[in-house]
Coordinates of C-alpha atoms in Angstrom, one line a residue:
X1 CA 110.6 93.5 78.9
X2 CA 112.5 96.9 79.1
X3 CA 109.2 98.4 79.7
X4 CA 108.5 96.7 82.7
X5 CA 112.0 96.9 83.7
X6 CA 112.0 100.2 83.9
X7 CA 109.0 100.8 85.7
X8 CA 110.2 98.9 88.7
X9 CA 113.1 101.0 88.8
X10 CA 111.2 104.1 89.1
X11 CA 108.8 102.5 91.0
X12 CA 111.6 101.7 93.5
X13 CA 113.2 104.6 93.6
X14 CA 109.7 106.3 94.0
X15 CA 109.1 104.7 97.2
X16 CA 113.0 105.2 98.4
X17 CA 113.6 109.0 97.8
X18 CA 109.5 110.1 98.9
X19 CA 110.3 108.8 102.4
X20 CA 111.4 111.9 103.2
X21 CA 108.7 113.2 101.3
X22 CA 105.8 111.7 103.8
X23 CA 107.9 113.6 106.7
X24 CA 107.4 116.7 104.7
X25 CA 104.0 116.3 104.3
X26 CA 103.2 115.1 108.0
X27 CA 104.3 118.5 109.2
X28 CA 102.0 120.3 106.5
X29 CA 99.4 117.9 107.3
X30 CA 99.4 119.5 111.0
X31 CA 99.1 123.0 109.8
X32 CA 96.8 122.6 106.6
X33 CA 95.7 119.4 106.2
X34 CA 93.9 120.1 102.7
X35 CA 97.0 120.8 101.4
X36 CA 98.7 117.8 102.4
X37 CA 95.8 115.8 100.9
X38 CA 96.0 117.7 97.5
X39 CA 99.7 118.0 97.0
X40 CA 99.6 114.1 98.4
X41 CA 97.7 113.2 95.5
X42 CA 99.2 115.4 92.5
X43 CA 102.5 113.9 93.1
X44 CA 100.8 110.2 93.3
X45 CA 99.1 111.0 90.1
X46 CA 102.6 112.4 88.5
X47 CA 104.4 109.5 88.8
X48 CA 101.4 107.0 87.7
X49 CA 101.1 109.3 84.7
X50 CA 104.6 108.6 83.9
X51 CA 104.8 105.0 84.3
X52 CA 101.9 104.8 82.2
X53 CA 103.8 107.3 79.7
X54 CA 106.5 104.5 80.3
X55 CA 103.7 101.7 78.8
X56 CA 103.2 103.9 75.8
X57 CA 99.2 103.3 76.5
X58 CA 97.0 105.2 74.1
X59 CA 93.6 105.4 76.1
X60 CA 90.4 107.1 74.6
X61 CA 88.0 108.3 77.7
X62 CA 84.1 109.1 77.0
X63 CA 81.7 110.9 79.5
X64 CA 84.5 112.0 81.9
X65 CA 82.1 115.2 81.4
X66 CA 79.4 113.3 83.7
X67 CA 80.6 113.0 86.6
X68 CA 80.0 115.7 89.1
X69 CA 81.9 117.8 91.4
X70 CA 81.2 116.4 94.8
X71 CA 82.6 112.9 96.4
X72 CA 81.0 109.7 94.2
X73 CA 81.1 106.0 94.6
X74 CA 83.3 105.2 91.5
X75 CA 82.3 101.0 90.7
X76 CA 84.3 99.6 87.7
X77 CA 85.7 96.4 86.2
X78 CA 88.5 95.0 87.2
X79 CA 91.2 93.3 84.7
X80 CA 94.7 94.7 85.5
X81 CA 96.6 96.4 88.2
X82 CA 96.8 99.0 86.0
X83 CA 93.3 99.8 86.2
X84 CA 94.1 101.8 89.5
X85 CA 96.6 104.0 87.4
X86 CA 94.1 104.7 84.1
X87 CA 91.9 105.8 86.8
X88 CA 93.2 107.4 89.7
X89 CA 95.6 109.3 87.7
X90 CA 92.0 110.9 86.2
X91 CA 90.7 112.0 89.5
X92 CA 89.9 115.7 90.1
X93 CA 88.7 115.3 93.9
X94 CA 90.2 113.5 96.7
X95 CA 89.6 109.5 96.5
X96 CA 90.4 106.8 98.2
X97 CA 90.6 103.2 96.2
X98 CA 89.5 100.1 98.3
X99 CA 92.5 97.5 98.2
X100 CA 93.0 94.2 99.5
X101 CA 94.5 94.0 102.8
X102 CA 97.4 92.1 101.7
X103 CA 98.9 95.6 100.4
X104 CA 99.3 96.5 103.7
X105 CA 102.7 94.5 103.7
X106 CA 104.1 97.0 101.0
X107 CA 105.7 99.4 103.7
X108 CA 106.5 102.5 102.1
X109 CA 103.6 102.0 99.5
X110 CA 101.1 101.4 102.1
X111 CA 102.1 104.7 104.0
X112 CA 101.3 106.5 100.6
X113 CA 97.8 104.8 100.2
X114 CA 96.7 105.5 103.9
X115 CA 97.8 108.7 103.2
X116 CA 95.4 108.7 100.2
X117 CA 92.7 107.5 102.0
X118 CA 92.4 104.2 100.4
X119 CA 90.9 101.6 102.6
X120 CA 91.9 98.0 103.4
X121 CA 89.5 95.3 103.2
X122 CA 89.8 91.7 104.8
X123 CA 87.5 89.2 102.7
X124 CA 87.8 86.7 105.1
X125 CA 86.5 88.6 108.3
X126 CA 82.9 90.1 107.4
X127 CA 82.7 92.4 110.5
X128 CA 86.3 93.9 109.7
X129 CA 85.1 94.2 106.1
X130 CA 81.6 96.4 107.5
X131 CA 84.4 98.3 109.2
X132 CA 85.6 99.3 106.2
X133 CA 82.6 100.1 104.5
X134 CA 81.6 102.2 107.0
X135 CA 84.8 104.2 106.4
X136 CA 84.4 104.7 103.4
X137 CA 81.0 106.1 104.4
X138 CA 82.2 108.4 106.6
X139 CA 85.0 109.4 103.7
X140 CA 81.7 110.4 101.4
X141 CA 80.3 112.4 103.8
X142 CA 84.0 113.9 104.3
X143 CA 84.2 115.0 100.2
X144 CA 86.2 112.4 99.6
X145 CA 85.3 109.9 96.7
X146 CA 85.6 106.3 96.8
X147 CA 86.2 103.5 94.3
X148 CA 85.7 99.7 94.6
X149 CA 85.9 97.0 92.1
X150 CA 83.0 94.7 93.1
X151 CA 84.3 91.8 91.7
X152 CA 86.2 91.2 94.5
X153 CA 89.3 90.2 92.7
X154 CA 91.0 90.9 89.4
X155 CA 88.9 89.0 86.3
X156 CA 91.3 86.7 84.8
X157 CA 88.5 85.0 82.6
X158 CA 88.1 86.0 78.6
X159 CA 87.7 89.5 78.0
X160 CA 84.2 90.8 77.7
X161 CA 83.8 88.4 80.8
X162 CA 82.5 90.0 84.5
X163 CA 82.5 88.2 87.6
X164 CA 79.9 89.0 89.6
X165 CA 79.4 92.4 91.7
X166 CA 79.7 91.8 95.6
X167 CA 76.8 93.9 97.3
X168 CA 78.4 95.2 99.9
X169 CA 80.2 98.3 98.2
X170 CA 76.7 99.3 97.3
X171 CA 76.4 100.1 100.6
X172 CA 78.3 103.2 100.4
X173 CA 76.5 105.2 98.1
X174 CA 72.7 103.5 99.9
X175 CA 73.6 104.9 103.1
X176 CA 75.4 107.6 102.2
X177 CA 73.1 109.0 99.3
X178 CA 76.2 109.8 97.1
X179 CA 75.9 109.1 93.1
X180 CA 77.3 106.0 91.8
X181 CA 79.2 106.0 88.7
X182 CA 79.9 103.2 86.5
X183 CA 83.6 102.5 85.2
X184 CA 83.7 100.9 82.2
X185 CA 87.4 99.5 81.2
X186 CA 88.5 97.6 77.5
X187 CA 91.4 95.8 76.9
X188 CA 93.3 96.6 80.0
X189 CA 94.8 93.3 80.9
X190 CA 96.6 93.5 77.3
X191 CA 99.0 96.0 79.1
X192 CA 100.4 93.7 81.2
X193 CA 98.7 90.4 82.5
X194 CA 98.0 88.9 79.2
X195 CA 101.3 88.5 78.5
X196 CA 103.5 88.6 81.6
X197 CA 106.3 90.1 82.6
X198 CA 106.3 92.1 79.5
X199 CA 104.0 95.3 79.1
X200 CA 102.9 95.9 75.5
X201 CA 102.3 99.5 74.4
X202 CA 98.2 98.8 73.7
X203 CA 94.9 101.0 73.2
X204 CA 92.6 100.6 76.7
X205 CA 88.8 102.4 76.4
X206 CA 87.4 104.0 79.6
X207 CA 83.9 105.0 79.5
X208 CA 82.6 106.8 82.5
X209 CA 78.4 106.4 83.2
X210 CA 76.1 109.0 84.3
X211 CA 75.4 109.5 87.9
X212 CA 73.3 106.7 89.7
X213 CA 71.6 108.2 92.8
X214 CA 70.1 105.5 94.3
X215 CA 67.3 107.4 96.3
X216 CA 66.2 108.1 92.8
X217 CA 65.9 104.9 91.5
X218 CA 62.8 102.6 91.8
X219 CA 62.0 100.2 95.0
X220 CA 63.2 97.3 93.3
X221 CA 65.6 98.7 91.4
X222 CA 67.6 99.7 94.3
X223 CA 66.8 96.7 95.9
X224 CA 69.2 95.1 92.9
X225 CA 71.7 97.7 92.7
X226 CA 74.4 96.0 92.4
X227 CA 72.9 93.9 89.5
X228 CA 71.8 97.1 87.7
X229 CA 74.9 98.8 87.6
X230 CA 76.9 95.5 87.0
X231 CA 74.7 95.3 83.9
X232 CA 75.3 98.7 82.6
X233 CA 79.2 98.1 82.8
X234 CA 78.5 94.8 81.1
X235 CA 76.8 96.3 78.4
X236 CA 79.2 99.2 78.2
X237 CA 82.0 97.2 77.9
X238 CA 80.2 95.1 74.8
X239 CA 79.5 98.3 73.3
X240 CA 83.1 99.6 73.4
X241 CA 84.9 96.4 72.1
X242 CA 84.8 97.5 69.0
X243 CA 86.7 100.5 69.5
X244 CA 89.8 99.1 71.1

């Protein structure tokens, strides 16, 4: 419980004393935008990589090495909020997550993620969520990476369980041409979720895929994307069980 008490107070006074912060970085943002972007997200990533100090998380990572230096489609499993923090406080490049649009109600928060270029997608209004995706698009083609869980929603099922991948976030990387790469996440809900309110210092396992370039697969392979790359988190996560 002191864990997760402290969090929120730094999380709080995160969001309190950067408000002057955003100002700041609007008027660098009208002079260099690149380095609004980049200093945007190092100080994002400093303070998730101290709250997740603050958890006491020990997290072993394999094939960060294969993922390349341009803007990806980043499609992973999704079993804790803390997933977002494992792996955003990982990313080289600029990326923006796809969140659910109620986070837009989170003021000061959602002025940070806009400024990240995370997207906001309405489940219940298909042509606002092709609106989005075709953002996120246009963010590939910008050098910006995305990442989506395609489940839709956290898994709160048994671990080593998957709901199943939504196609649309596929779409991305289709029309854009961009790789895919699979995100494959152990034992993350044992942070937090499994055991609410209190966050238990735990070992998580990330395993990042190769590089799925869709124009390279076969006709009815990428006809079935999303199956295929669902599958190779499934067996992934299988694979790494063991480990955690």
């Amino acid at each position: 419980m002191f864990r997760f008490i402290c969090i929120v107070i730094f999380l709080v006074l995160y969001l309190i004393l950067t408000i002057p912060v955003l100002l700041v970085e609007w008027i660098i943002g009208k002079f260099n935008p690149y380095a609004r972007d980049i200093s945007s997200l190092r100080m994002v990533q400093w303070a998730f990589k101290l709250i997740l100090k603050i958890t006491g998380v020990k997290t072993t990572v394999i094939g960060e090495e294969h993922i390349p230096d341009e803007p990806v489609l980043y499609i992973g499993n999704h079993r804790s909020y803390f997933d977002i923090l494992l792996t955003y406080s990982r990313c080289k490049r600029l990326t923006g997550y796809v969140a659910k649009k109620e986070m837009e109600r989170y003021l000061t928060l959602t002025t940070w993620m806009r400024r990240l270029y995370c997207l906001f997608l309405d489940r219940k209004d298909p042509k606002q969520g092709l609106k989005t995706i075709l953002t996120a698009i246009d963010y590939i083609k910008n050098g910006i990476s995305i990442c989506i869980f395609p489940e839709g929603t956290r898994n709160s099922g048994e671990e080593l369980t998957m709901l199943p991948f939504k196609d649309g976030a596929f779409k991305i990387a289709t029309k854009s041409g961009c790789a895919i790469i699979p995100v494959s996440m152990n034992n993350t809900a044992e942070l937090f979720e499994n055991h609410f309110p209190k966050i238990k210092k735990t070992h998580v396992v990330i395993e990042y895929g190769k590089p799925i370039y869709p124009d390279q697969l076969d006709k009815d392979t990428k006809k079935h994307i999303g199956d295929y790359v669902e599958n190779i988190i499934r067996e992934t996560i299988h694979k790494n069980a063991e480990l955690v």
